[in-house]
Tab-separated table of C-alpha atoms and ligand atoms in Angstrom:
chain	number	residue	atom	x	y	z
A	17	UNK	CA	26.494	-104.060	-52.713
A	18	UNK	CA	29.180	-106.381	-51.042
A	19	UNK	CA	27.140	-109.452	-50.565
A	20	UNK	CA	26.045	-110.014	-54.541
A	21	UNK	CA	29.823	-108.313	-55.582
A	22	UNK	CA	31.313	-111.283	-53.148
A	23	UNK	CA	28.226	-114.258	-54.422
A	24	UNK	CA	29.074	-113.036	-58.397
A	25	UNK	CA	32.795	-113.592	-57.454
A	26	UNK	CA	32.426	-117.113	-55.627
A	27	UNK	CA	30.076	-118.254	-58.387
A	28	UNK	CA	30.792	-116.839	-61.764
A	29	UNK	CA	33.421	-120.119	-62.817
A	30	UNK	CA	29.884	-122.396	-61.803
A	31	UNK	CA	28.738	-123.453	-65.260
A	32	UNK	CA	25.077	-121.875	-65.746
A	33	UNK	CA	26.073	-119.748	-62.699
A	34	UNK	CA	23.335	-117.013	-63.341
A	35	UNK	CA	20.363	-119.402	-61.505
A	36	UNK	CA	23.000	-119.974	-58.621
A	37	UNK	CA	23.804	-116.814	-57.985
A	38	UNK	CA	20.245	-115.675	-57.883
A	39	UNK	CA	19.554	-118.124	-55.214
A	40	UNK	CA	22.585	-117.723	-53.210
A	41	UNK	CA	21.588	-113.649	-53.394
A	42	UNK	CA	18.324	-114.367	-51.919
A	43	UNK	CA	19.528	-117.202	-49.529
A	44	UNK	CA	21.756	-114.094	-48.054
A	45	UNK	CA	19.552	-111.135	-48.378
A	46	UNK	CA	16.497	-112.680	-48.285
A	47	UNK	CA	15.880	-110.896	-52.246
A	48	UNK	CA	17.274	-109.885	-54.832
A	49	UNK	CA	17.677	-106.354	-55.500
A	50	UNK	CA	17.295	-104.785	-58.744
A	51	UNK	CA	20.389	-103.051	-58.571
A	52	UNK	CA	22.096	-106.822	-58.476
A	53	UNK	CA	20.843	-107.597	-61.580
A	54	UNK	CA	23.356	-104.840	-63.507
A	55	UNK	CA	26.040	-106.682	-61.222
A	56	UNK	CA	25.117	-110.240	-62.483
A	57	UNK	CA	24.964	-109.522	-66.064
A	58	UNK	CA	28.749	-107.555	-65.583
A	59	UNK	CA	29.668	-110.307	-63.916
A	60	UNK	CA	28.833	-113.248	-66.449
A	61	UNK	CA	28.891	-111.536	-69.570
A	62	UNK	CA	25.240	-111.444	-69.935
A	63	UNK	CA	22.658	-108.267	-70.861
A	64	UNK	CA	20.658	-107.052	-67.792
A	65	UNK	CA	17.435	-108.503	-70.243
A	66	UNK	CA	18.546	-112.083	-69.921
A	67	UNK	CA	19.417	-111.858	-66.214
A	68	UNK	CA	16.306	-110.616	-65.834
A	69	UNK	CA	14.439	-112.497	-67.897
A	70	UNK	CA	15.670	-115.398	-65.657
A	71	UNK	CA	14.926	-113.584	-62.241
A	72	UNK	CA	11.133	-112.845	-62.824
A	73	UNK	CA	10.864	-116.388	-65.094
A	74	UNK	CA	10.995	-118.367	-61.409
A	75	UNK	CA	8.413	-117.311	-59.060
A	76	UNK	CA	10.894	-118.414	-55.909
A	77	UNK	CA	12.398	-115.012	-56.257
A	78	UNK	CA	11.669	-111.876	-54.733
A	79	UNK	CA	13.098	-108.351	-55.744
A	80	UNK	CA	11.755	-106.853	-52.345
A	81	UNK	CA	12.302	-107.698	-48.706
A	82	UNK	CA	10.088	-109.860	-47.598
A	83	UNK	CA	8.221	-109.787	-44.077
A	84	UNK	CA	9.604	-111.276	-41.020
A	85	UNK	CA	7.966	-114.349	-41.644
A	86	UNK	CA	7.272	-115.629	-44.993
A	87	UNK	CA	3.767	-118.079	-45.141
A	88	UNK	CA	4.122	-120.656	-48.389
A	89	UNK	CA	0.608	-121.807	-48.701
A	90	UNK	CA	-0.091	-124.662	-50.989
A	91	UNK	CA	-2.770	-124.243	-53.738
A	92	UNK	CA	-2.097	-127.291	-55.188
A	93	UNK	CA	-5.648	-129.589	-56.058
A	94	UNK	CA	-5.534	-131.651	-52.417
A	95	UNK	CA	-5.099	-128.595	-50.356
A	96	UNK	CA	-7.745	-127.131	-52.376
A	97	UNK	CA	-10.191	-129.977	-51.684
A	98	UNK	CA	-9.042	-129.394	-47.955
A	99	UNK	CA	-10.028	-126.066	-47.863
A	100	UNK	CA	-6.810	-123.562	-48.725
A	101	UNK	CA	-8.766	-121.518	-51.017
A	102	UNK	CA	-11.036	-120.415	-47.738
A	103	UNK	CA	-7.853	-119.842	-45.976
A	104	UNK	CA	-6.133	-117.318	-48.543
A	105	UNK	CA	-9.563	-115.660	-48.435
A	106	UNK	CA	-9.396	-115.524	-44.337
A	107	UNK	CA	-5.942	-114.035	-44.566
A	108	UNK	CA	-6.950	-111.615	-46.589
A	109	UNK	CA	-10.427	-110.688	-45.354
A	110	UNK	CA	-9.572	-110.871	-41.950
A	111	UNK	CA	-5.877	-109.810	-42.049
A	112	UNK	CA	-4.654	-107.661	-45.109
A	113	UNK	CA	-2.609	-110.488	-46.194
A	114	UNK	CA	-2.866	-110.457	-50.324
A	115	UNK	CA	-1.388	-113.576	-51.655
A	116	UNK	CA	2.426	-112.940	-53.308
A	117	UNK	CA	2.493	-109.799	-51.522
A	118	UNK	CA	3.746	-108.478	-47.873
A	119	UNK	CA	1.412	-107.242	-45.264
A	120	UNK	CA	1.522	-103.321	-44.328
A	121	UNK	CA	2.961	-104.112	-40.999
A	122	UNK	CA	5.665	-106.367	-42.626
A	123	UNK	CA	5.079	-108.828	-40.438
A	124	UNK	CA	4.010	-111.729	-42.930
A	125	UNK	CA	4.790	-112.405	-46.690
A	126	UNK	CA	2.219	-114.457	-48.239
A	127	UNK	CA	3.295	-116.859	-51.641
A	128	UNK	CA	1.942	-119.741	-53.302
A	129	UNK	CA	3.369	-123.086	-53.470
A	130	UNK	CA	2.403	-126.075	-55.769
A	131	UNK	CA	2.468	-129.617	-53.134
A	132	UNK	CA	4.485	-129.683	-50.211
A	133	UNK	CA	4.239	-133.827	-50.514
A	134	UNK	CA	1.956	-133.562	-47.331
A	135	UNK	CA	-1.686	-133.302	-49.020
A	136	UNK	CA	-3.408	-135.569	-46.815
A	137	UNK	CA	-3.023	-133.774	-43.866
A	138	UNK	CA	-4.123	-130.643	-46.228
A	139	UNK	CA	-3.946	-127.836	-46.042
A	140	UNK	CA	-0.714	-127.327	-45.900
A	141	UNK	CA	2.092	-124.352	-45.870
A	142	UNK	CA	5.484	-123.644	-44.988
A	143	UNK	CA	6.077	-121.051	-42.476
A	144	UNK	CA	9.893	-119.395	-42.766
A	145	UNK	CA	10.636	-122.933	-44.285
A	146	UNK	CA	8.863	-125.699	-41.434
A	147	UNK	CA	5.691	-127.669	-42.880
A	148	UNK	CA	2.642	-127.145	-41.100
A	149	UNK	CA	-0.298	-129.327	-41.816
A	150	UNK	CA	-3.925	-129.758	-40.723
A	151	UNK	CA	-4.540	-125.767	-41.223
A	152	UNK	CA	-7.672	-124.499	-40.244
A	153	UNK	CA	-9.120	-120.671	-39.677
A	154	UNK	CA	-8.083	-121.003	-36.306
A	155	UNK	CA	-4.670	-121.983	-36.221
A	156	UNK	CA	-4.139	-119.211	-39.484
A	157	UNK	CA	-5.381	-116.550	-37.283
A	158	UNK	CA	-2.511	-118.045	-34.325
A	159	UNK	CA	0.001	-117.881	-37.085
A	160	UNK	CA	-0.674	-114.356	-37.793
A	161	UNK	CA	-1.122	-113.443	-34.343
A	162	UNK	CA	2.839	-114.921	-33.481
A	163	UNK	CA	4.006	-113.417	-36.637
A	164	UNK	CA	3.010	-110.176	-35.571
A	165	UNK	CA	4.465	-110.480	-32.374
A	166	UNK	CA	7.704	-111.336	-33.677
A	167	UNK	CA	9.781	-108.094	-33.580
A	168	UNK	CA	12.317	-107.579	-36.457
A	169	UNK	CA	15.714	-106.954	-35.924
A	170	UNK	CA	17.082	-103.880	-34.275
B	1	FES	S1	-1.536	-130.553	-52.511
B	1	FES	FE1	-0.913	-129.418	-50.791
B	1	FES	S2	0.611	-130.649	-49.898
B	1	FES	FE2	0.093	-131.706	-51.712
């Protein structure tokens, strides 16, 4: 694959270059595929084990595409006492949407975050990387509605 072949080549002289390249794979392809991993540990003189070992150790990475817009939705204890726990349920009662997985329709990607630094206007999330605050079961069913609306690319 060209894009981690041309990442492993830009990054390999970076001391500790395996957690770079990971990111820089996933900042380009939105993932990392498994197939990079063989790549990575050729790459840096690793085994596959340990460059695995340090993709599925950090939760930040996924090995499959995620949906057109990813939802980061903080569990952390204020959003809790704000109410994200009834949230998570109402995306997945009322919309499919499992936390750390991707909805059927691929429209939404649902993953936990720990404090987005805005807990007291709880609860809070990222949607494809802008905080929102103040969430309620209204404006998480408008989210889903414009995230299905969104069309993927062509
Ligand atoms: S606990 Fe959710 S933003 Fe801090």
């Amino acid at each position: 694959m060209a894009v981690v072949e041309a990442v492993v080549q830009r990054l390999r002289a970076v001391p500790g270059a395996c957690l770079p390249i990971l990111h820089a794979i996933q900042d380009e392809l939105g993932f990392v595929p498994h197939d990079a991993v063989e790549r990575i540990a050729d790459g840096l003189n690793l085994s596959r084990a340990e460059v695995h070992g340090v993709l599925t150790f950090y939760h930040d990475f996924r090995t499959a595409p995620p949906g057109r817009t990813i939802v980061k939705l903080c569990r952390a204890e204020a959003c809790q006492a704000r109410g994200c726990t009834a949230l998570e349920r109402r995306l997945h009662d009322h919309h499919g949407i499992a936390m750390g997985a991707t909805s059927a329709d691929a429209a939404i990607t649902l993953e936990p975050v720990y404090c987005l630094g805005n807990c007291a206007l709880g609860p809070s999330a990222l949607v494809d990387g802008k905080l929102v605050g103040r969430l309620d079961a209204a404006r998480v069913d408008a989210l889903v509605q414009a995230a299905r609306g969104k069309r993927g690319k062509a």
